mmCIF file of C-alpha atoms in Angstrom:
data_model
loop_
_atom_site.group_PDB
_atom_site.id
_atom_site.type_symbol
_atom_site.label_atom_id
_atom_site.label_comp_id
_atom_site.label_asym_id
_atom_site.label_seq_id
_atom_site.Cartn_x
_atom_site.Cartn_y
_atom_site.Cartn_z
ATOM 1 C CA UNK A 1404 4.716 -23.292 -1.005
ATOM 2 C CA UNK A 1405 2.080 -25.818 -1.974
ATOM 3 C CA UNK A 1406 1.732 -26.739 1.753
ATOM 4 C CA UNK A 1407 1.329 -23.350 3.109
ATOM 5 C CA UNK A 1408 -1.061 -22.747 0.581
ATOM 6 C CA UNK A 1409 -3.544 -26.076 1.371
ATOM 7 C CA UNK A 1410 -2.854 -25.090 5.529
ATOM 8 C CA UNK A 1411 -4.200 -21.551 4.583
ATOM 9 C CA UNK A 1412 -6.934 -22.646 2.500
ATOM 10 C CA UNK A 1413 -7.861 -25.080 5.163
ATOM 11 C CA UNK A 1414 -7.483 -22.735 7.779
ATOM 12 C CA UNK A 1415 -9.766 -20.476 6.094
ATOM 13 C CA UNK A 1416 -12.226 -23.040 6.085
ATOM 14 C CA UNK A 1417 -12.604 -24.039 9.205
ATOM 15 C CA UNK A 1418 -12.179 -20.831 10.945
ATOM 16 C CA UNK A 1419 -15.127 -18.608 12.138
ATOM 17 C CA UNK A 1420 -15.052 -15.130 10.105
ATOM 18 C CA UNK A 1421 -17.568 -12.726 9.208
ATOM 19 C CA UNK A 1422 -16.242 -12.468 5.677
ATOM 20 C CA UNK A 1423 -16.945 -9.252 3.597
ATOM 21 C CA UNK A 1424 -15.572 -8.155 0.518
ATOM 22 C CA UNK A 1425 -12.227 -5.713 2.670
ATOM 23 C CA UNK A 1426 -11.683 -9.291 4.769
ATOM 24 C CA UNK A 1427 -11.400 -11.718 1.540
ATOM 25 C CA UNK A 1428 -9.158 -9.001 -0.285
ATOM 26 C CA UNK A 1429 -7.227 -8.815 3.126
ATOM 27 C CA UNK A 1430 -5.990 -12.560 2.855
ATOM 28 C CA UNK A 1431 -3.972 -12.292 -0.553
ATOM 29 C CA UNK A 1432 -3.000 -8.900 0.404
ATOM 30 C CA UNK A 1433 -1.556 -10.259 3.631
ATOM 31 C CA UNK A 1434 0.378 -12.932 1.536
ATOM 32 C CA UNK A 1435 1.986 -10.724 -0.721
ATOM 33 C CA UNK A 1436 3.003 -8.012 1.711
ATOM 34 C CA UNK A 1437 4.058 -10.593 4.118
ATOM 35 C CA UNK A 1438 6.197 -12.129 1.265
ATOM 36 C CA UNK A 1439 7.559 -8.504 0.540
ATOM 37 C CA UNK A 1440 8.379 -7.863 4.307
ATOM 38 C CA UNK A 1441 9.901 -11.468 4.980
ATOM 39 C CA UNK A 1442 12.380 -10.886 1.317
ATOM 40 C CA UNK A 1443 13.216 -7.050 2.303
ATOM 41 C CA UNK A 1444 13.946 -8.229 5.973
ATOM 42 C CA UNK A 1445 16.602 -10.846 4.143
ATOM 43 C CA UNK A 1446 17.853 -8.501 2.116
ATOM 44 C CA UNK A 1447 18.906 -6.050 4.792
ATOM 45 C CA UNK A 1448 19.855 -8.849 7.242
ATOM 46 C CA UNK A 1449 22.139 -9.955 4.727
ATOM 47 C CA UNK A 1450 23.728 -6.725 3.911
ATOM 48 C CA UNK A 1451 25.805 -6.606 7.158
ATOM 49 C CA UNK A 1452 28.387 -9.190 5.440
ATOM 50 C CA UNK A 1453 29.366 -6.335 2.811
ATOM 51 C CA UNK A 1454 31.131 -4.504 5.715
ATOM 52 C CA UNK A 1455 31.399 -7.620 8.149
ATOM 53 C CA UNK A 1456 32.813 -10.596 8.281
ATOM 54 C CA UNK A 1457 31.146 -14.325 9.714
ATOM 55 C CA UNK A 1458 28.209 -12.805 9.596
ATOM 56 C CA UNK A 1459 26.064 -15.722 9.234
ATOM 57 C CA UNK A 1460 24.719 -16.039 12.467
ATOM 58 C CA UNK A 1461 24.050 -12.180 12.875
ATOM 59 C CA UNK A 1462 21.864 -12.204 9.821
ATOM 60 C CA UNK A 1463 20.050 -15.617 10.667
ATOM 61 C CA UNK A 1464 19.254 -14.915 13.819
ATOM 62 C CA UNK A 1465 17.098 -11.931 12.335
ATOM 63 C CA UNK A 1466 15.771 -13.636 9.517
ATOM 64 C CA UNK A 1467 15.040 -17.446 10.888
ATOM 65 C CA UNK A 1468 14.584 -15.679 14.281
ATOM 66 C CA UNK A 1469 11.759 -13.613 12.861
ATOM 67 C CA UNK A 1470 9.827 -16.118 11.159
ATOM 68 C CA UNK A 1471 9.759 -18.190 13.879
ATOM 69 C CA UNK A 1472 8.685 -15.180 15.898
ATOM 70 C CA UNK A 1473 5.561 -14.541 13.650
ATOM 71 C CA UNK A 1474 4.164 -18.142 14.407
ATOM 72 C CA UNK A 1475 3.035 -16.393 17.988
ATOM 73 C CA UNK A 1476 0.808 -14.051 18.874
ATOM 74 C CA UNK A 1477 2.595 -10.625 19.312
ATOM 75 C CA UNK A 1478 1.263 -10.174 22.856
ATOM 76 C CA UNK A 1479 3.263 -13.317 24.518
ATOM 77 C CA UNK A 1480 6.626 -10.940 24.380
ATOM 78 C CA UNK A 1481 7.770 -8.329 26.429
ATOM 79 C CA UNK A 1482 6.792 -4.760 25.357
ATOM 80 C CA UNK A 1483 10.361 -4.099 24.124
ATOM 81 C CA UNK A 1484 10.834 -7.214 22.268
ATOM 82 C CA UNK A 1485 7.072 -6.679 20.555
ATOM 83 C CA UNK A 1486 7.952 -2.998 19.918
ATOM 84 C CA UNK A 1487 11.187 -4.177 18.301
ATOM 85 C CA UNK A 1488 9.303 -6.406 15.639
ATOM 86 C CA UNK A 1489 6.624 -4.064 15.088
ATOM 87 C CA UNK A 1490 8.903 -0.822 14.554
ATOM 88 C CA UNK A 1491 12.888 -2.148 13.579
ATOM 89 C CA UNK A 1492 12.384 -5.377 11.949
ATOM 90 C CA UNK A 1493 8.514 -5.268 10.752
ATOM 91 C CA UNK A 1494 7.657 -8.669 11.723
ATOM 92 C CA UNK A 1495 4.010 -8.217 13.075
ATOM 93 C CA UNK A 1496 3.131 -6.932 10.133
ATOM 94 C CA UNK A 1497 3.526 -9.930 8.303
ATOM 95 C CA UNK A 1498 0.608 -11.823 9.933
ATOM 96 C CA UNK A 1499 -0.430 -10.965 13.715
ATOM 97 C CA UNK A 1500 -1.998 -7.007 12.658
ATOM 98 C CA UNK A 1501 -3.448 -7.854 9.440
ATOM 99 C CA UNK A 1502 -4.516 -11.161 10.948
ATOM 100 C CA UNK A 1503 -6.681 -9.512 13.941
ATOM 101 C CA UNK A 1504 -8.486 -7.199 11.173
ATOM 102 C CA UNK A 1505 -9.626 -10.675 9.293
ATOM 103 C CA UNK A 1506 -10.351 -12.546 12.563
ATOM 104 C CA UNK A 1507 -12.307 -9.570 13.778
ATOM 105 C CA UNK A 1508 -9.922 -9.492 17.352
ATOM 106 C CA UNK A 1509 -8.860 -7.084 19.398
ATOM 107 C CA UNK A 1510 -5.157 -6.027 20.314
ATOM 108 C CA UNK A 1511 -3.996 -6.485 23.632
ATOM 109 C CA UNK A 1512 -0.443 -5.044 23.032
ATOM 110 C CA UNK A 1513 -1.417 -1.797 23.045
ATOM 111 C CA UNK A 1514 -0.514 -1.038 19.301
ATOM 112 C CA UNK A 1515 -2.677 1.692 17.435
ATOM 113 C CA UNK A 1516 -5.691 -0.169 15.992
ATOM 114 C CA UNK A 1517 -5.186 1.451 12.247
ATOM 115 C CA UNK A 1518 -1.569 -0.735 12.228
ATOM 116 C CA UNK A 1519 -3.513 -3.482 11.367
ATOM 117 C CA UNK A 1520 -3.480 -2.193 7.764
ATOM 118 C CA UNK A 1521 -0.732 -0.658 7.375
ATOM 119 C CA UNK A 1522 1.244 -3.790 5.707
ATOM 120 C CA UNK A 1523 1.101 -2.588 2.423
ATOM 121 C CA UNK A 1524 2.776 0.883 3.429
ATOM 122 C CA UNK A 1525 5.261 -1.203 5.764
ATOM 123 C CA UNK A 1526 6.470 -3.656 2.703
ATOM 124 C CA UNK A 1527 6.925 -0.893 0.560
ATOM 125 C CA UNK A 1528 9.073 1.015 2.733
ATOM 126 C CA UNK A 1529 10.484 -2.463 4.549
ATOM 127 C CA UNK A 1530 11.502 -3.053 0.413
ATOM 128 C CA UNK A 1531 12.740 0.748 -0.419
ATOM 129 C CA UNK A 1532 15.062 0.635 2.954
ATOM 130 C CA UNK A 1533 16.454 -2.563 2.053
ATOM 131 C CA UNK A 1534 17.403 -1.945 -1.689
ATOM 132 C CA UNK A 1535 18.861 1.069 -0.392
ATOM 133 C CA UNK A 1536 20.762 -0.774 1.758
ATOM 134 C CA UNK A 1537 22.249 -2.935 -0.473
ATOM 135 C CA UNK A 1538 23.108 -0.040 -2.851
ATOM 136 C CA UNK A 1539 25.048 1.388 -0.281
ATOM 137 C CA UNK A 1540 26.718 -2.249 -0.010
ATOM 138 C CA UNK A 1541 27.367 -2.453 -3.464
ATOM 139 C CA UNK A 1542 28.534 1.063 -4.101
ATOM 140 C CA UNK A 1543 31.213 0.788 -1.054
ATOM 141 C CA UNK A 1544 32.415 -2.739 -1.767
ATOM 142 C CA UNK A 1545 35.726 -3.962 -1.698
ATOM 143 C CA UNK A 1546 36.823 -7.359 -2.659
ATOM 144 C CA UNK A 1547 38.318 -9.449 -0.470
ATOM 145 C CA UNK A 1548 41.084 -10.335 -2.509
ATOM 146 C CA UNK A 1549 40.875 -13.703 -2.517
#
């Protein structure tokens, strides 16, 4: 955590933004809801093993997968595979949308420009989907037996 924090902070630094008051209340916000997103995304990822078995690689592959995902800018993947991350699993709402309000850039993917602040409304539904989720889980569970 410490190093993400000192990259960010350095990043901030060095980068060219027309800061306001919205763009410097932006970068926390972004950090929280992307926290929110990334822990509701492992949550429901993880549910599959209450009705499946070996799930491991299922539920890292969504999970890993998607945080290495968010390291690129949205527009290097295919329109399905971008529309997948932005709509299914919310992973360009993590950094890439709120990110292009801070930097000031435009989208080339063809998403709506007002998803660029939608995070906050995306983690809190991302969050409310997967406790729901794992309600159901833990309302239908059966041991194993073992």
């Amino acid at each position: 955590m410490l190093f993400r924090s000192v990259i960010l902070t350095w990043a901030l630094a060095v980068v060219e933004v027309d800061w306001t008051i919205a763009r410097a209340v932006a970068v926390p916000l972004m950090v929280v809801t992307g926290t929110v997103i990334f822990i509701a995304i492992w949550i429901a990822a993880n549910c599959i093993s209450f009705w499946f078995t070996d799930t491991r690689e299922a539920s890292n592959s969504v999970t890993y997968g998607g945080s290495y995902l968010a390291q690129y800018p949205l527009g290097i993947y295919a329109r399905w595979f971008r529309n997948l991350f932005a709509v299914a699993v919310p992973i360009s709402f993590v950094n890439y949308l709120p990110a292009l309000y801070v930097l000031d850039r435009s989208d080339d993917t063809g998403l709506a420009s007002w998803l660029r602040f939608a995070s906050p409304v995306v983690a809190a539904i991302a969050m409310f989907g997967a406790l729901q989720l794992w309600g159901l889980g833990i309302r239908h569970y059966r041991s194993t037996g073992s």
